[in-house]
Amino acid sequence: MITRFLLLTGAAPLALGALSPAYAADADADVAPEQTTSVGTGQSDNDAIVVTARHRNESSQAVPLAISVVGGDHIDNAGAFNVGRLQQLTPTLQFYSSNPRNTSVNVRGFGAPLGLTNDGIDQGVGIYVDDVYYSRVASSTFDFLDVGQIEVLRGPQGTLYGKNTTAGAINISSRQPTFTPEGRIEVTAGNYGYLQAKAAVSGPLSDKLAARFAISETRRNGTVSNITTGAKVNNLDNLGLRGQLLWRPTDTLDVTLAGDFSHQNSVCCATVFAGYVPTQKAVNRQYPAIYKVATGQAYTANAASQDPFNRVTDLDAELRAKQSLGGVSLKAKLDLGAGTLTSISAWRFWDWDPSNDRDFTALPITTKSQNPSKQQQFTQELRYNQHSAALDFQVGTFYYYQVINTNGYQEQGAAATKWLLSPNASASNPYNNNVLDGLNSTNTIRLTNTSWSAYGQASWRPLARLTIQPGVRVNYDKKSGSYDAVVRTAAGVVLDPGLVSTGNATQKAQLGVLLPESYAPSFSKWNLSYDLTLSYDVTSDIHAYATYSKTFQTGGINLNGVPADAVTGLPQTQYQTVAPESVQNYELGIKTQLFDRKVTLNLAAFRTDIANYQAIFSANNAASLSTLRGFVANVPSVRSQGLEVDFSARPSPRFNVYSNFAYTDATYRRFTDAPPPVELSGGSTFSGTDCSIPTTLKAGVSPISCDISGQRLPGISAYALSFGGEANLPVAISGRDGQVYLGADGNYRSSYSSNATPSAATTLPGYTIANFRLGWRSDRNAAGVGIDVFGWVRNAFDKGYLEQLQVAPNSVGLLVGNLGDPRTFGGTVKLTF
């Protein structure tokens, strides 16, 4: 079997893919694709572009939804080896990660709250690998392994996929076992000690049994210098394995057993100093003054550079981002003649073993902050697909069971008292007695999450060019869990929450930093979703569609702690559950191919309204240091609307170019009780809702809450753009025919807020990243061996940029950031056979 290289041009980026008959045949129904030409990079483009977003083989242009298709080889060439880098190719996909557990993936502005991860809240962007749902978004930080192609579906997909997703889905398809021997080897080396090796081999074990095995390993030295420890941090150390067995006892039955294991063990994730902004705290309790008190030097002399792009940090706590992910799945597909019955059973696990520096400084304020977590999930999906000239339909049922056990620990150090407590003249003041050193909290979190659904979608063609596509979903969710935080002094004395009101000054000071809580929330609800799509083939190359969706984001429970009553110290249990989001989505789109299909131009306009939007809150009466007091609650109303334009052209086999643009206007429509921004936080008293900046509030006074209705959602750029192209010339080397090629790709995004409540201090500027590659690839020789050798440079102009800002705890005005990668360069050698 010869693997064919294609440039996919669906509703989004042009992407170099690798499709094979074995891969294409893995869909649940074999429908002849309408699109039979591709846009390539010098390779033959007479093969079909096949996507499986709707669990059947189709042309990307014929699918009546906004879909981005990125092929495996384009992913490799662009260095997009995980979802974080995939966003450079798909402008409506946004990825943020302060560490693997605290990762957010959003599409069109929605998906997961930006900030602290909460075990009891589901994500709105579904991640699927070979039809298996990955419940933990941390899986998106792993390397892609033997990927055939990735489809990013934009908008709600509840009547199409097993787990309900309100923002979109990332559908990853790995290369499948083949009955014809084949393989590929790829080795990459670059600066910062970068080394990546990938290999895959596939072939028959008998006339009815085929196997495929793949391995990937990535290593890179750290890109940030920690001057406190002398170590390089934010390195890469990733290993991935995947094995598959395909049993084909008859022409009508395929059974695939797959297993995978991935492991990361990096010194991550260091932040860098990003700035200081005055708050409502007293001047002597803000970052410049308090840093000088604690260290004896002015903060401008801080050894960690005041310029974040010098890539220097000064963290004293251990940094560790160690995680393992894996599982086993069994997929059986039976051709019944009129349709196809598919069963997918899967078990997966995720083990997370972290260590962080949550005070973001070289001082022993928080000496330990970690939430080791173990998760197991089981999923069972059964679906039936049928295709005919007038009617296609899919019906399915999906069961999901998840168990999470998290055991967190936080401990304060020798500098905590002077950093967190205020001094006064009294010798008995806790500030003068180092009462926080050794104070610690053990947090035990448990979750049981069960979900069941039945869903269906039909495509009815009452007229030759008109398709009516209704869909419906019935869903039941049940979550039960517990949160138990036990606070102890350095001497091991357990502190009771009632001491908030009855304790002495020392106990009250300690409980103002770490607060014990214990509660056991539960949630259950039935929901109904439905959608309707009308599509019309204006011509064979022009397709228009309109969609309305009414869906929901599953409700949840707060498992990171909730605000405590200021008098009793007891948890305010009205915050322990989170209501489901109610989502309405409207979309209009047109997909066109022009000039004998040498040009593709697709447009999509959308609007999404969400009631009871799930967002991160914080409480003024919560513990001042611990990020565990961030909690999820409902915002009355948000809206995202925008326009997506996807263009690609291949005027000749020697040249192609593409550009994909997204305008996203994502705002709070009604949010009257938002937390104040960092500039207005930290007051000793609270008054009103005056959140104007500059404020009329007196020093030391913070607003109780802010009305930020009409302001932008966090993490969303109004404008995002991806672009690229490639040119080639035929050149033979050592008697082998081939092409010399020059390729470029890049992305731009405008400014965006990095905090739930927008402010100038937490708005990150926009940036542009450009990447280049130059190489030679051969045609396959008589033995079927192909060679591809190229050099590459990513972030070629060494643009310094921050991916995310974090506000340091205790309202001292310190801002820290997560750096994007610097300029990297290297070379890659690929062999296919």
XYZ file of N, CA and C in Angstrom, residues 475-552:
234
model
N -30.011 13.103 27.696
C -28.795 12.926 28.490
C -29.133 12.931 29.982
N -28.497 12.023 30.726
C -28.624 12.015 32.178
C -27.226 12.064 32.782
N -27.027 12.974 33.730
C -25.741 13.122 34.410
C -25.946 13.053 35.916
N -25.032 12.360 36.570
C -25.043 12.303 38.022
C -23.609 12.404 38.531
N -23.402 13.332 39.475
C -22.086 13.510 40.079
C -22.242 13.536 41.594
N -21.357 12.839 42.256
C -21.301 12.903 43.709
C -19.843 12.921 44.123
N -19.550 13.671 45.172
C -18.160 13.794 45.579
C -18.045 14.307 46.992
N -16.816 14.585 47.369
C -16.549 15.132 48.693
C -15.285 15.967 48.642
N -15.268 16.979 49.495
C -14.089 17.822 49.670
C -13.824 17.921 51.166
N -12.636 17.547 51.581
C -12.307 17.522 53.005
C -10.910 18.107 53.185
N -10.833 19.317 53.722
C -9.567 19.995 53.963
C -9.325 20.064 55.462
N -8.216 19.490 55.904
C -7.834 19.487 57.317
C -6.603 20.371 57.472
N -6.684 21.369 58.344
C -5.597 22.322 58.554
C -4.926 22.029 59.886
N -3.610 21.977 59.859
C -2.822 21.705 61.056
C -1.729 22.763 61.214
N -1.382 23.029 62.455
C -0.242 23.893 62.738
C 1.042 23.079 62.596
N 2.177 23.785 62.707
C 3.466 23.086 62.622
C 3.594 22.035 63.708
N 2.921 22.251 64.841
C 2.970 21.283 65.945
C 1.978 20.143 65.768
N 1.212 20.150 64.678
C 0.258 19.081 64.414
C -1.107 19.293 65.012
N -1.373 20.481 65.557
C -2.685 20.768 66.139
C -3.690 21.026 65.021
N -4.813 20.301 65.054
C -5.861 20.469 64.043
C -6.706 21.697 64.400
N -6.910 22.589 63.442
C -7.673 23.816 63.673
C -9.121 23.609 63.261
N -10.018 23.990 64.146
C -11.444 23.891 63.860
C -11.904 25.157 63.169
N -12.804 25.075 62.158
C -13.247 26.287 61.464
C -13.960 27.269 62.377
N -14.564 26.788 63.479
C -15.253 27.680 64.404
C -14.329 28.683 65.066
N -13.022 28.422 65.034
C -12.057 29.343 65.622
C -11.948 30.642 64.840
N -12.572 30.693 63.651
C -12.634 31.955 62.897
C -13.260 33.047 63.753
N -14.260 32.677 64.569
C -14.921 33.675 65.410
C -14.535 33.582 66.877
N -14.169 32.374 67.359
C -13.926 32.201 68.801
C -12.457 32.083 69.166
N -11.586 31.929 68.171
C -10.187 31.685 68.466
C -9.435 32.932 68.878
N -8.178 32.722 69.293
C -7.324 33.845 69.641
C -6.745 34.470 68.372
N -5.936 35.510 68.527
C -5.412 36.246 67.373
C -4.565 35.357 66.474
N -3.775 34.485 67.080
C -2.935 33.586 66.279
C -3.790 32.632 65.458
N -4.779 32.014 66.058
C -5.626 31.065 65.343
C -6.407 31.747 64.231
N -6.913 32.949 64.511
C -7.642 33.673 63.471
C -6.725 34.018 62.299
N -5.478 34.376 62.612
C -4.532 34.680 61.542
C -4.242 33.444 60.700
N -4.073 32.314 61.358
C -3.795 31.074 60.628
C -4.977 30.670 59.755
N -6.191 30.804 60.274
C -7.375 30.435 59.498
C -7.675 31.440 58.396
N -7.078 32.619 58.469
C -7.204 33.561 57.367
C -6.352 33.203 56.177
N -5.461 32.231 56.370
C -4.578 31.792 55.282
C -5.006 30.420 54.763
N -5.185 29.475 55.652
C -5.669 28.146 55.276
C -6.884 27.827 56.132
N -7.963 27.477 55.470
C -9.229 27.284 56.183
C -9.722 25.851 56.010
N -10.016 25.143 57.083
C -10.568 23.783 56.953
C -11.998 23.820 56.438
N -12.318 22.852 55.609
C -13.680 22.717 55.071
C -13.992 21.247 54.878
N -15.270 20.923 54.988
C -15.704 19.567 54.708
C -17.154 19.610 54.237
N -17.412 19.078 53.053
C -18.776 18.998 52.537
C -18.820 17.912 51.465
N -20.008 17.452 51.146
C -20.181 16.346 50.199
C -21.278 16.711 49.201
N -20.928 17.365 48.089
C -21.941 17.806 47.128
C -22.378 16.685 46.196
N -23.553 16.846 45.624
C -24.045 15.916 44.610
C -24.924 16.685 43.622
N -25.033 16.126 42.435
C -25.794 16.777 41.366
C -26.321 15.708 40.426
N -27.536 15.876 39.935
C -28.067 14.987 38.903
C -29.122 15.734 38.107
N -29.209 15.418 36.815
C -30.191 16.116 35.981
C -30.323 15.413 34.634
N -31.576 15.412 34.123
C -31.853 15.027 32.746
C -31.823 16.281 31.873
N -31.357 16.121 30.641
C -31.359 17.228 29.693
C -31.724 16.729 28.303
N -32.325 17.623 27.527
C -32.687 17.346 26.136
C -31.985 18.346 25.238
N -31.321 17.857 24.203
C -30.678 18.711 23.197
C -31.273 18.395 21.837
N -31.227 19.380 20.965
C -31.671 19.138 19.596
C -31.042 20.169 18.673
N -30.986 19.831 17.403
C -30.466 20.768 16.407
C -31.126 20.490 15.063
N -31.008 21.461 14.189
C -31.555 21.339 12.843
C -30.634 22.064 11.878
N -30.219 21.360 10.831
C -29.365 21.936 9.795
C -30.044 21.778 8.442
N -30.123 22.859 7.697
C -30.575 22.836 6.307
C -29.374 23.128 5.428
N -29.112 22.269 4.457
C -28.000 22.491 3.541
C -28.495 22.386 2.101
N -27.865 23.186 1.237
C -28.301 23.241 -0.159
C -27.075 23.289 -1.056
N -27.033 22.396 -2.030
C -25.948 22.375 -3.008
C -26.303 23.320 -4.150
N -25.780 24.533 -4.086
C -26.059 25.506 -5.141
C -25.540 24.987 -6.470
N -24.316 24.480 -6.463
C -23.733 23.741 -7.582
C -22.945 22.592 -6.978
N -22.263 21.838 -7.810
C -21.449 20.736 -7.283
C -20.272 21.236 -6.472
N -19.933 22.525 -6.604
C -18.786 23.086 -5.895
C -19.161 24.220 -4.948
N -20.435 24.484 -4.778
C -20.872 25.528 -3.854
C -21.953 24.937 -2.952
N -21.686 24.944 -1.643
C -22.583 24.335 -0.673
C -22.899 25.358 0.414
N -24.171 25.544 0.709
C -24.598 26.484 1.752
C -25.351 25.717 2.833
N -25.256 26.222 4.069
C -25.961 25.551 5.159
C -26.342 26.560 6.234
N -27.358 26.205 7.012
C -27.797 26.992 8.162
C -28.124 26.020 9.286
N -27.689 26.351 10.527
C -27.849 25.448 11.662
C -28.387 26.198 12.871
N -29.304 25.554 13.582
C -29.723 26.016 14.901
C -29.541 24.862 15.868
N -28.919 25.135 17.032
C -28.706 24.114 18.054
C -29.202 24.621 19.392
N -29.889 23.775 20.111
C -30.280 24.034 21.497
C -29.697 22.911 22.338
N -28.711 23.268 23.164
C -28.010 22.223 23.893
C -27.657 22.719 25.291
N -26.792 22.007 25.988
C -26.475 22.318 27.374
C -25.048 21.874 27.675
